[in-house]
Short mmCIF file of C-alpha atoms in Angstrom, two decimals:
data_model
loop_
_atom_site.label_atom_id
_atom_site.label_comp_id
_atom_site.label_asym_id
_atom_site.label_seq_id
_atom_site.Cartn_x
_atom_site.Cartn_y
_atom_site.Cartn_z
CA MET A 75 125.93 151.23 -8.68
CA LYS A 76 125.49 150.32 -12.35
CA PHE A 77 125.27 153.15 -14.87
CA ASN A 78 124.71 153.61 -18.62
CA PRO A 79 128.12 154.23 -20.25
CA GLU A 80 126.47 155.47 -23.47
CA GLU A 81 124.69 158.21 -21.54
CA TYR A 82 127.95 159.45 -20.03
CA ARG A 83 129.82 159.17 -23.33
CA GLU A 84 127.26 161.34 -25.13
CA LEU A 85 127.06 163.82 -22.25
CA ALA A 86 130.85 164.14 -22.14
CA ARG A 87 130.91 164.96 -25.86
CA THR A 88 128.32 167.71 -25.52
CA ASP A 89 129.16 169.10 -22.06
CA PHE A 90 132.30 167.56 -20.55
CA GLU A 91 132.25 169.68 -17.39
CA HIS A 92 128.67 168.67 -16.61
CA ALA A 93 129.46 164.99 -17.24
CA TRP A 94 132.50 165.23 -14.97
CA ASN A 95 130.51 166.83 -12.14
CA LYS A 96 127.86 164.10 -12.39
CA GLY A 97 130.51 161.46 -11.62
CA PRO A 98 129.68 161.15 -7.89
CA GLU A 99 126.15 160.04 -8.78
CA ILE A 100 127.34 156.55 -9.73
CA ILE A 101 128.83 155.94 -6.26
CA ASP A 102 126.50 154.49 -3.64
CA PRO A 103 126.23 156.54 -0.43
CA VAL A 104 128.23 154.90 2.33
CA GLY A 105 126.84 154.48 5.83
CA ALA A 106 129.04 155.39 8.77
CA GLY A 107 129.43 151.73 9.71
CA ASP A 108 130.99 150.96 6.32
CA LYS A 109 133.63 153.68 6.37
CA TYR A 110 137.33 153.29 7.08
CA PRO A 111 138.74 152.26 9.52
CA ARG A 112 135.80 149.94 10.15
CA TYR A 113 135.89 148.91 6.49
CA GLN A 114 139.29 147.51 5.56
CA TYR A 115 140.99 144.98 3.35
CA LYS A 116 143.10 142.74 5.53
CA SER A 117 145.37 139.87 4.67
CA ALA A 118 144.92 136.71 6.68
CA ARG A 119 147.37 136.16 9.50
CA ARG A 120 150.04 133.55 9.04
CA HIS A 121 151.18 131.65 12.12
CA PRO A 122 154.82 132.58 12.74
CA ILE A 123 155.87 128.96 13.35
CA ALA A 124 154.18 127.71 10.19
CA GLU A 125 155.62 130.61 8.19
CA THR A 126 159.14 130.02 9.51
CA THR A 127 158.78 126.30 8.76
CA ALA A 128 157.71 127.05 5.19
CA ARG A 129 160.68 129.36 4.64
CA LEU A 130 163.13 126.83 6.09
CA ARG A 131 161.66 124.14 3.85
CA GLU A 132 162.22 126.29 0.76
CA ALA A 133 165.75 127.13 1.95
CA TYR A 134 166.66 123.46 2.33
CA LEU A 135 165.22 122.60 -1.06
CA SER A 136 167.15 125.44 -2.68
CA LEU A 137 170.36 124.00 -1.18
CA GLY A 138 169.75 120.63 -2.84
CA PHE A 139 168.42 118.71 0.19
CA ASP A 140 165.73 116.08 -0.41
CA GLU A 141 162.76 116.18 1.94
CA ALA A 142 162.25 113.19 4.22
CA ARG A 143 160.07 111.92 7.04
CA VAL A 144 161.80 110.19 9.91
CA PRO A 145 160.25 107.93 12.58
CA LEU A 146 158.42 109.60 15.44
CA PHE A 147 158.10 106.57 17.73
CA ILE A 148 161.48 105.43 19.03
CA ASP A 149 161.97 102.22 20.97
CA GLU A 150 163.86 102.63 24.22
CA LYS A 151 166.57 100.24 23.04
CA ASP A 152 167.40 102.57 20.14
CA VAL A 153 168.05 105.39 22.58
CA TYR A 154 170.65 103.15 24.27
CA ARG A 155 172.16 102.26 20.90
CA GLN A 156 172.51 105.90 19.91
CA PHE A 157 173.42 107.64 23.17
CA GLY A 158 175.46 104.93 24.83
CA PRO A 159 176.27 105.57 28.51
CA GLU A 160 174.27 108.81 28.63
CA ALA A 161 171.06 107.09 27.47
CA SER A 162 169.71 106.95 31.02
CA ALA A 163 169.99 110.72 31.38
CA VAL A 164 168.39 111.25 27.97
CA LEU A 165 165.48 108.95 28.81
CA ASP A 166 164.76 111.10 31.84
CA ARG A 167 163.73 113.83 29.36
CA VAL A 168 161.54 111.76 27.03
CA PHE A 169 157.85 110.94 27.02
CA TYR A 170 156.97 107.25 27.12
CA LEU A 171 153.86 106.12 25.29
CA GLY A 172 151.23 104.47 27.45
CA GLY A 173 147.72 103.20 27.16
CA LEU A 174 144.91 101.56 29.05
CA PRO A 175 145.10 97.79 29.38
CA ARG A 176 142.16 95.74 28.18
CA PRO A 177 140.47 94.14 31.18
CA ASN A 178 139.54 90.50 31.33
CA VAL A 179 135.84 90.96 32.09
CA GLY A 180 134.18 88.05 33.90
CA ILE A 181 130.44 87.47 33.60
CA GLY A 182 128.88 85.69 36.55
CA ARG A 183 125.22 85.04 37.28
CA GLU A 184 124.89 88.19 39.34
CA ARG A 185 126.08 90.35 36.46
CA ILE A 186 123.76 88.60 34.01
CA LEU A 187 120.83 89.48 36.27
CA GLN A 188 121.98 93.12 36.44
CA ILE A 189 122.24 93.28 32.64
CA GLU A 190 118.81 91.73 32.20
CA GLY A 191 117.39 94.25 34.65
CA ILE A 192 118.80 97.13 32.59
CA LEU A 193 117.66 95.64 29.28
CA GLY A 194 114.25 94.63 30.63
CA LYS A 195 114.47 91.19 29.01
CA SER A 196 116.17 87.83 29.38
CA LEU A 197 119.43 87.19 27.52
CA GLY A 198 119.03 83.49 27.20
CA GLU A 199 121.92 81.10 26.74
CA GLU A 200 122.61 82.30 23.22
CA GLY A 201 122.64 85.97 24.27
CA GLU A 202 124.99 85.24 27.18
CA GLU A 203 127.37 83.42 24.83
CA HIS A 204 127.39 86.30 22.31
CA LEU A 205 128.09 88.74 25.11
CA ARG A 206 131.07 86.68 26.36
CA GLU A 207 132.43 86.28 22.82
CA THR A 208 132.29 90.04 22.19
CA LEU A 209 134.04 90.91 25.45
CA HIS A 210 136.69 88.26 24.77
CA ALA A 211 137.24 89.67 21.26
CA TYR A 212 137.74 93.09 22.84
CA LYS A 213 140.31 91.64 25.24
CA LYS A 214 142.24 90.15 22.28
CA ALA A 215 142.07 93.51 20.42
CA GLU A 216 139.87 92.03 17.72
CA VAL A 217 137.32 94.74 18.60
CA ASP A 218 138.58 98.31 19.00
CA GLY A 219 137.69 100.29 22.09
CA ASP A 220 135.68 102.87 20.15
CA GLU A 221 133.63 100.05 18.58
CA LEU A 222 132.86 98.12 21.77
CA THR A 223 129.64 99.99 22.61
CA TYR A 224 128.32 99.46 19.08
CA GLU A 225 129.22 95.76 19.04
CA LEU A 226 127.62 95.12 22.43
CA ALA A 227 124.45 96.96 21.40
CA LYS A 228 124.31 94.81 18.29
CA VAL A 229 124.64 91.45 20.05
CA LEU A 230 122.27 92.49 22.85
CA GLY A 231 119.74 94.00 20.46
CA CYS A 232 119.42 97.25 22.40
CA ASP A 233 120.13 100.97 22.18
CA ASP A 234 123.68 102.30 22.68
CA ALA A 235 122.53 104.33 25.70
CA LEU A 236 121.60 101.13 27.58
CA VAL A 237 125.04 99.67 26.84
CA VAL A 238 126.73 102.79 28.24
CA ARG A 239 124.64 102.46 31.41
CA MET A 240 125.44 98.74 31.60
CA MET A 241 129.21 99.35 31.32
CA ASP A 242 129.04 101.99 34.04
CA GLU A 243 126.92 99.98 36.51
CA VAL A 244 127.81 96.37 35.77
CA PHE A 245 131.48 96.55 34.75
CA PRO A 246 133.28 98.98 37.12
CA GLU A 247 136.64 97.57 35.98
CA PHE A 248 136.39 99.82 32.92
CA ARG A 249 136.33 102.89 35.17
CA ALA A 250 139.16 101.58 37.32
CA LEU A 251 141.64 101.14 34.47
CA VAL A 252 145.05 102.75 35.01
CA PRO A 253 147.37 103.60 32.07
CA GLU A 254 150.42 101.38 31.62
CA SER A 255 153.61 102.56 29.96
CA SER A 256 155.23 100.84 27.00
CA ARG A 257 158.94 100.94 26.15
CA THR A 258 158.24 103.17 23.15
CA THR A 259 159.14 106.84 23.42
CA LEU A 260 158.18 109.96 21.54
CA ARG A 261 161.11 111.35 19.55
CA SER A 262 163.03 113.86 21.68
CA HIS A 263 165.72 114.48 19.04
CA MET A 264 165.43 114.19 15.26
CA THR A 265 168.70 112.29 15.55
CA SER A 266 166.83 109.24 16.84
CA GLY A 267 164.89 109.01 13.59
CA TRP A 268 167.90 109.77 11.42
CA PHE A 269 169.90 106.80 12.74
CA LEU A 270 167.04 104.46 11.88
CA SER A 271 166.70 106.03 8.43
CA LEU A 272 170.44 105.96 7.72
CA GLY A 273 170.65 102.29 8.65
CA ALA A 274 168.00 101.49 6.04
CA MET A 275 169.29 103.60 3.12
CA TRP A 276 172.96 104.58 3.35
CA ASP A 277 174.23 101.78 1.05
CA ARG A 278 171.19 101.82 -1.24
CA MET A 279 171.47 105.39 -2.48
CA PRO A 280 174.09 107.44 -4.34
CA LEU A 281 176.45 109.32 -2.02
CA PRO A 282 176.48 111.93 -0.68
CA ILE A 283 172.97 111.74 0.77
CA ARG A 284 171.50 115.14 1.61
CA GLN A 285 168.12 115.04 3.33
CA PHE A 286 166.13 117.29 5.64
CA SER A 287 163.01 116.94 7.75
CA ILE A 288 161.09 119.63 9.61
CA ASP A 289 158.94 118.02 12.23
CA ARG A 290 157.90 118.01 15.85
CA CYS A 291 159.97 116.72 18.77
CA PHE A 292 158.90 116.16 22.38
CA ARG A 293 160.98 116.80 25.46
CA ARG A 294 159.81 116.39 29.05
CA GLU A 295 161.13 119.67 30.40
CA GLN A 296 160.90 120.39 34.10
CA GLU A 297 159.19 123.64 33.22
CA GLU A 298 158.39 125.57 30.06
CA GLY A 299 159.83 129.06 29.82
CA PRO A 300 160.28 132.05 27.50
CA THR A 301 162.69 130.11 25.26
CA ARG A 302 161.74 126.50 25.96
CA LEU A 303 158.72 124.30 25.15
CA MET A 304 157.90 120.66 25.79
CA THR A 305 157.05 120.20 22.13
CA TYR A 306 158.95 122.06 19.46
CA HIS A 307 159.85 121.84 15.78
CA SER A 308 163.29 120.88 14.60
CA ALA A 309 164.49 121.69 11.10
CA SER A 310 167.03 118.90 10.90
CA CYS A 311 169.26 117.59 8.12
CA ILE A 312 171.95 115.02 7.40
CA VAL A 313 174.78 114.92 4.91
CA ALA A 314 176.20 111.40 4.55
CA GLY A 315 179.20 110.58 2.36
CA GLU A 316 182.84 109.53 2.32
CA HIS A 317 184.25 113.06 2.38
CA VAL A 318 181.76 114.81 4.67
CA THR A 319 183.32 116.96 7.44
CA VAL A 320 182.27 119.44 10.09
CA GLU A 321 182.71 122.17 7.48
CA ASP A 322 179.50 120.92 5.88
CA GLY A 323 177.71 121.86 9.10
CA LYS A 324 179.11 125.39 9.04
CA ALA A 325 178.20 125.86 5.40
CA VAL A 326 174.62 124.59 5.82
CA ALA A 327 174.02 126.65 8.98
CA ALA A 328 175.33 129.80 7.32
CA ALA A 329 173.26 129.22 4.17
CA LEU A 330 170.05 128.68 6.16
CA LEU A 331 170.51 131.77 8.30
CA LYS A 332 171.50 133.91 5.31
CA ALA A 333 168.28 132.81 3.61
CA PHE A 334 166.52 134.61 6.48
CA GLY A 335 168.70 137.69 6.04
CA PHE A 336 170.87 137.06 9.11
CA GLU A 337 174.51 138.02 9.02
CA ASP A 338 174.99 138.37 12.77
CA PHE A 339 175.64 134.80 13.93
CA GLU A 340 178.54 132.77 15.25
CA PHE A 341 179.71 129.21 15.90
CA ARG A 342 180.67 128.08 19.40
CA PRO A 343 181.97 124.72 20.64
CA ASP A 344 179.16 122.90 22.47
CA GLU A 345 180.24 122.00 25.98
CA LYS A 346 177.51 119.35 26.30
CA ARG A 347 179.51 116.89 24.09
CA SER A 348 176.73 114.41 23.29
CA LYS A 349 178.03 110.88 22.92
CA TYR A 350 176.41 110.37 19.52
CA TYR A 351 178.73 113.07 18.09
CA ILE A 352 182.46 112.72 17.44
CA PRO A 353 184.43 114.60 20.14
CA ASP A 354 185.10 118.30 19.37
CA THR A 355 182.71 118.39 16.40
CA GLN A 356 179.54 119.34 18.28
CA THR A 357 178.98 123.03 17.53
CA GLU A 358 176.29 125.51 18.57
CA VAL A 359 175.04 128.20 16.22
CA TYR A 360 173.97 131.48 17.84
CA ALA A 361 172.02 134.39 16.36
CA ARG A 362 171.39 137.73 18.00
CA HIS A 363 167.96 138.40 19.55
CA PRO A 364 166.90 142.01 20.28
CA VAL A 365 165.83 141.15 23.86
CA HIS A 366 167.55 137.93 24.85
CA GLY A 367 170.87 138.73 23.16
CA TRP A 368 172.67 135.77 21.64
CA VAL A 369 170.23 132.85 21.33
CA GLU A 370 171.16 129.31 20.34
CA VAL A 371 169.21 128.43 17.19
CA ALA A 372 171.02 125.35 15.89
CA THR A 373 173.50 122.62 16.73
CA PHE A 374 175.54 120.48 14.35
CA GLY A 375 178.19 117.81 14.55
CA MET A 376 179.56 114.62 13.05
CA TYR A 377 177.84 111.43 14.14
CA SER A 378 180.07 109.11 16.14
CA PRO A 379 181.18 106.00 14.22
CA SER A 380 180.32 104.01 17.34
CA ALA A 381 176.69 105.09 17.10
CA LEU A 382 176.62 104.71 13.29
CA ALA A 383 178.07 101.21 13.63
CA GLU A 384 175.03 100.15 15.67
CA TYR A 385 173.02 100.62 12.45
CA GLY A 386 175.65 99.30 10.06
CA VAL A 387 176.41 102.74 8.59
CA GLY A 388 179.96 102.96 7.20
CA VAL A 389 180.37 106.58 6.03
CA PRO A 390 180.77 109.89 7.91
CA VAL A 391 177.53 111.77 8.61
CA MET A 392 177.03 115.41 9.52
CA ASN A 393 173.81 116.26 11.33
CA LEU A 394 172.35 119.72 11.95
CA GLY A 395 169.29 120.58 14.01
CA LEU A 396 167.76 124.05 13.95
CA GLY A 397 165.05 125.13 16.39
CA VAL A 398 162.17 126.54 14.36
CA GLU A 399 160.58 128.31 17.35
CA ARG A 400 163.82 129.98 18.38
CA LEU A 401 164.47 131.19 14.85
CA ALA A 402 160.90 132.48 14.68
CA MET A 403 161.47 134.40 17.93
CA ILE A 404 164.29 136.28 16.27
CA GLU A 405 162.35 136.83 13.06
CA TYR A 406 159.26 138.16 14.82
CA GLN A 407 161.15 139.81 17.70
CA ALA A 408 159.11 137.84 20.21
CA ASN A 409 159.98 137.84 23.89
CA ASP A 410 158.29 134.57 24.80
CA VAL A 411 158.16 131.44 22.65
CA ARG A 412 155.02 130.31 24.51
CA GLN A 413 153.15 133.42 23.44
CA LEU A 414 154.52 133.17 19.90
CA THR A 415 153.37 129.56 19.58
CA HIS A 416 150.04 129.75 21.43
CA PRO A 417 148.92 133.39 21.24
CA GLN A 418 145.33 132.40 22.03
CA PHE A 419 146.31 131.87 25.67
CA PHE A 420 147.79 135.36 26.05
CA SER A 421 146.33 138.84 25.86
CA PRO A 422 146.64 140.02 22.26
CA VAL A 423 148.53 143.19 21.48
CA PHE A 424 146.62 145.74 19.40
CA SER A 425 147.85 149.00 17.94
CA ASP A 426 145.84 152.20 18.30
CA SER A 427 144.72 151.70 14.68
CA ASP A 428 143.52 148.16 15.47
CA LEU A 429 141.47 149.49 18.37
CA ALA A 430 140.10 152.39 16.32
CA ALA A 431 138.80 149.88 13.76
CA GLY A 432 136.69 148.33 16.51
CA ILE A 433 134.76 151.52 17.26
CA GLY A 434 131.53 151.93 15.32
CA LEU A 435 127.93 153.07 15.66
CA ARG A 436 125.24 151.43 17.75
CA GLU A 437 122.47 152.61 15.42
CA ALA A 438 122.70 153.61 11.77
CA PRO A 439 120.17 153.91 8.92
CA GLN A 440 119.74 150.86 6.72
CA THR A 441 118.27 152.44 3.59
CA ILE A 442 119.80 154.77 1.02
CA PRO A 443 117.29 157.56 1.90
CA GLY A 444 118.26 157.08 5.56
CA ILE A 445 121.98 157.37 4.74
CA LEU A 446 121.35 160.52 2.68
CA MET A 447 119.24 161.89 5.54
CA ALA A 448 122.11 161.38 8.03
CA GLU A 449 124.51 163.21 5.72
CA ALA A 450 122.04 166.09 5.31
CA ILE A 451 121.51 166.40 9.08
CA GLN A 452 125.25 166.55 9.58
CA LYS A 453 125.72 169.23 6.89
CA VAL A 454 122.94 171.51 8.17
CA ALA A 455 124.08 171.17 11.78
CA THR A 456 127.66 171.98 10.75
CA VAL A 457 126.62 175.16 8.92
CA HIS A 458 124.24 176.47 11.61
CA ALA A 459 125.78 175.02 14.79
CA LYS A 460 126.36 178.45 16.36
CA GLU A 461 122.99 179.97 15.43
CA GLU A 462 121.24 181.45 18.45
CA SER A 463 118.10 179.69 19.62
CA PRO A 464 115.24 179.26 19.32
CA CYS A 465 115.87 178.21 15.74
CA SER A 466 114.94 175.48 13.26
CA PHE A 467 116.49 174.44 9.93
CA GLU A 468 115.09 172.00 7.42
CA ALA A 469 117.74 169.40 6.66
CA TRP A 470 116.07 166.88 4.37
CA THR A 471 112.84 166.26 2.47
CA GLY A 472 112.05 163.04 0.73
CA GLU A 473 110.44 159.65 0.83
CA CYS A 474 111.62 157.01 3.30
CA CYS A 475 110.00 153.58 3.59
CA GLY A 476 107.10 154.81 1.46
CA THR A 477 106.46 157.82 3.70
CA LYS A 478 107.23 161.38 2.59
CA ILE A 479 108.75 163.34 5.46
CA HIS A 480 110.49 166.60 6.35
CA VAL A 481 113.48 166.52 8.74
CA PHE A 482 114.54 169.51 10.85
CA VAL A 483 117.51 170.25 13.09
CA GLU A 484 116.29 172.62 15.80
CA GLU A 485 116.61 174.03 19.28
CA ASP A 486 113.52 175.32 21.15
CA GLU A 487 115.14 176.76 24.28
CA GLU A 488 116.04 180.44 24.35
CA ASN A 489 119.49 181.90 24.89
CA SER A 490 121.31 178.86 23.59
CA ARG A 491 122.67 177.66 20.26
CA LEU A 492 121.58 175.08 17.71
CA CYS A 493 124.27 172.63 18.85
CA GLY A 494 126.40 172.14 21.95
CA PRO A 495 130.17 172.82 21.98
CA ALA A 496 131.20 169.14 21.92
CA VAL A 497 129.31 168.37 18.72
CA PHE A 498 132.47 168.62 16.60
CA ASN A 499 134.58 166.36 18.84
CA ASP A 500 136.22 163.44 17.05
CA ILE A 501 136.92 159.94 18.38
CA TYR A 502 140.60 159.05 18.67
CA VAL A 503 142.52 156.15 20.19
CA GLU A 504 145.75 157.36 21.71
CA ASP A 505 148.10 155.08 23.69
CA GLY A 506 145.28 152.57 24.11
CA LYS A 507 142.77 155.15 25.39
CA ILE A 508 139.49 156.06 23.66
CA LEU A 509 139.05 159.82 23.72
CA GLY A 510 136.56 162.30 22.28
CA VAL A 511 138.55 165.46 21.55
CA PRO A 512 137.98 168.78 19.74
CA ASP A 513 140.33 170.20 17.12
CA THR A 514 142.12 172.57 19.50
CA LYS A 515 145.70 173.24 20.52
CA LYS A 516 145.14 171.50 23.85
CA PHE A 517 144.44 168.18 22.15
CA ALA A 518 146.82 168.58 19.21
CA LYS A 519 149.12 165.79 20.45
CA VAL A 520 146.23 163.35 20.81
CA ARG A 521 145.13 164.05 17.24
CA GLU A 522 148.70 163.91 15.94
CA ASN A 523 149.85 160.76 17.74
CA GLY A 524 146.56 158.88 18.03
CA ALA A 525 144.55 156.88 15.49
CA ALA A 526 141.33 158.44 14.25
CA ALA A 527 138.22 156.27 14.43
CA GLY A 528 136.74 158.37 11.62
CA ILE A 529 133.68 159.31 13.68
CA SER A 530 132.69 162.73 14.99
CA TYR A 531 130.06 163.22 17.67
CA LEU A 532 127.88 165.00 15.10
CA GLU A 533 128.16 162.15 12.61
CA ALA A 534 127.27 159.62 15.31
CA VAL A 535 124.25 161.65 16.46
CA ALA A 536 123.11 162.33 12.90
CA ASN A 537 123.14 158.58 12.19
CA LEU A 538 121.24 157.88 15.40
CA ALA A 539 118.57 160.41 14.44
CA ALA A 540 118.33 159.13 10.86
CA ALA A 541 118.04 155.52 12.05
CA ARG A 542 115.14 156.32 14.38
CA ILE A 543 113.42 158.61 11.86
CA GLU A 544 113.76 155.82 9.28
CA GLU A 545 112.16 153.35 11.70
CA ALA A 546 109.33 155.79 12.53
CA ALA A 547 108.75 156.48 8.82
CA CYS A 548 108.30 152.76 8.20
CA ALA A 549 105.46 152.93 10.76
CA GLY A 550 104.05 156.04 9.12
CA GLU A 551 104.97 158.30 12.05
CA GLY A 552 107.09 161.34 12.84
CA ILE A 553 109.56 161.43 15.74
CA ARG A 554 111.76 163.74 17.80
CA VAL A 555 115.31 162.62 18.65
CA GLN A 556 117.36 164.53 21.21
CA VAL A 557 120.90 163.98 22.52
CA LYS A 558 122.10 166.10 25.42
CA MET A 559 125.15 165.41 27.60
CA ALA A 560 127.51 162.57 26.74
CA LYS A 561 128.95 160.61 29.65
CA ILE A 562 129.48 157.14 28.24
CA PRO A 563 130.00 155.85 24.66
CA SER A 564 126.36 154.80 24.20
CA ASP A 565 125.32 158.44 24.82
CA VAL A 566 127.17 159.31 21.60
CA ASN A 567 125.71 156.34 19.72
CA LEU A 568 129.08 154.57 19.86
CA LYS A 569 129.49 150.81 19.78
CA ILE A 570 132.82 149.51 21.07
CA GLU A 571 133.65 145.93 20.13
CA ASN A 572 134.31 143.46 22.94
CA TYR A 573 137.97 142.96 22.03
CA VAL A 574 138.54 146.73 22.30
CA MET A 575 136.88 147.00 25.72
CA ARG A 576 138.73 143.93 26.97
CA THR A 577 142.05 145.40 25.82
CA ILE A 578 141.29 148.70 27.54
CA THR A 579 140.33 147.07 30.85
CA ASP A 580 143.21 144.56 30.75
CA ASN A 581 145.69 147.42 30.37
CA ASN A 582 144.00 149.82 32.83
CA LYS A 583 143.31 152.38 30.11
CA LYS A 584 140.32 154.72 30.01
CA THR A 585 137.45 155.76 27.79
CA ASP A 586 136.53 159.45 28.00
CA VAL A 587 133.84 160.76 25.65
CA ARG A 588 132.23 163.28 27.99
CA GLY A 589 130.89 166.52 26.58
CA PRO A 590 127.80 168.70 25.93
CA ILE A 591 126.28 167.76 22.54
CA PHE A 592 122.70 169.10 22.67
CA VAL A 593 121.37 168.22 19.23
CA THR A 594 117.67 167.84 18.46
CA VAL A 595 116.31 166.38 15.22
CA ARG A 596 112.63 166.14 14.35
CA SER A 597 110.73 164.52 11.50
CA VAL A 598 107.19 165.40 10.41
CA LEU A 599 104.98 163.73 7.86
CA ASP A 600 104.37 165.64 4.63
CA GLY A 601 100.86 167.08 4.55
#
């Protein structure tokens, strides 16, 4: 809260010790729901693929490579030009682009009558002609598909909803359309785009040309797996110049991996021997993964002059492609590239601390007097917990919601104590389990190895009592709040977030907060 610095300056000069002891007065009381670990500063999560891409981009730039964008749509004929005899096998792994054909919609007398029945009016000769012209324009691609409904509504002078009904009931050919494939493919290798780019620029720029592009590729895999996706990112580069050799590939690969702190990698001859590479230059780069062992992260080689000649390129070219997802797997020690890329489709993994942060209170006071009341209840109950009953102790006196009240912690029954034995249990998360445990030798390992939620049973009950007393005070009433045995979290005034409960049930863990609490708190109006 704000305070008067002059007041504290003068007080410190006259009585420093008193000024120092008054320091806590400037700090607002904190409700249980706003205490750590529920209250935290957290950095936003970066997606591992995006983060790895960003780091690779900076690494390439630091090595003197210019950033480029290469074509994504590759005509089938270019695949034959680049891959030669193996093009047919390559095309088996690519996605062809397709689309719906535009039907030639005929309008006979029967359809005109149907349309007029839907519109509730006659089209007339002029209206029929405008309708035919619009449908013909759509067929010739002069009207886009997403504009057809609007254009028809405009020429027919009706609402869009009637046009939608008309297209569904009068023109079934729209529903019967079947996609047709073109001869254009989605890029399966960055190489396909590099050949097109090299053909356009190799003799128009100073040599050597060093460029990189980090972008998405598409490959029609038979099945996705822990290390393989149908769409992935390739961090690819080319070095084109008269004196470029396979040693450029080794140097670039080593520099990129060292930028990520990797020293444990090796080069292996690639047995696949793609026809767009010069024989015996195609090389795989492997890095060690903690689970999968040696994982291929990159491939490089020298483009074949036969393939380069198809695009009129007359200098040697080294090409390197590095799999962003596979490198990210190593960086983040992931076991499954599918889970790394699309974590939303997998059960998230939370630490005990993460789960503890999701445990809070169901009810808590909302006013400063209510928060102070909860703290006072907790202090009095702590001091007198073992007092023999019947007994009653005043915990707090003050004004709450405009009502002056007295608050007591008490126990009416004879031969008992003010509080039950479980009142000092604390909430811990240990190995994914939510447990309410006392500070005893038996539960020492839970308290040592687990993550504290920062909530004791007494604190939870004190906040419950203060919240209900606060509510009663706002209505000008007193109230008695009693908590006996705890069997489930709500009995202890605990609120467990959905993600925590889902994690516990998904992993067959347990929640055990059972225990005798037996705390009674009563408020009475002053006077």
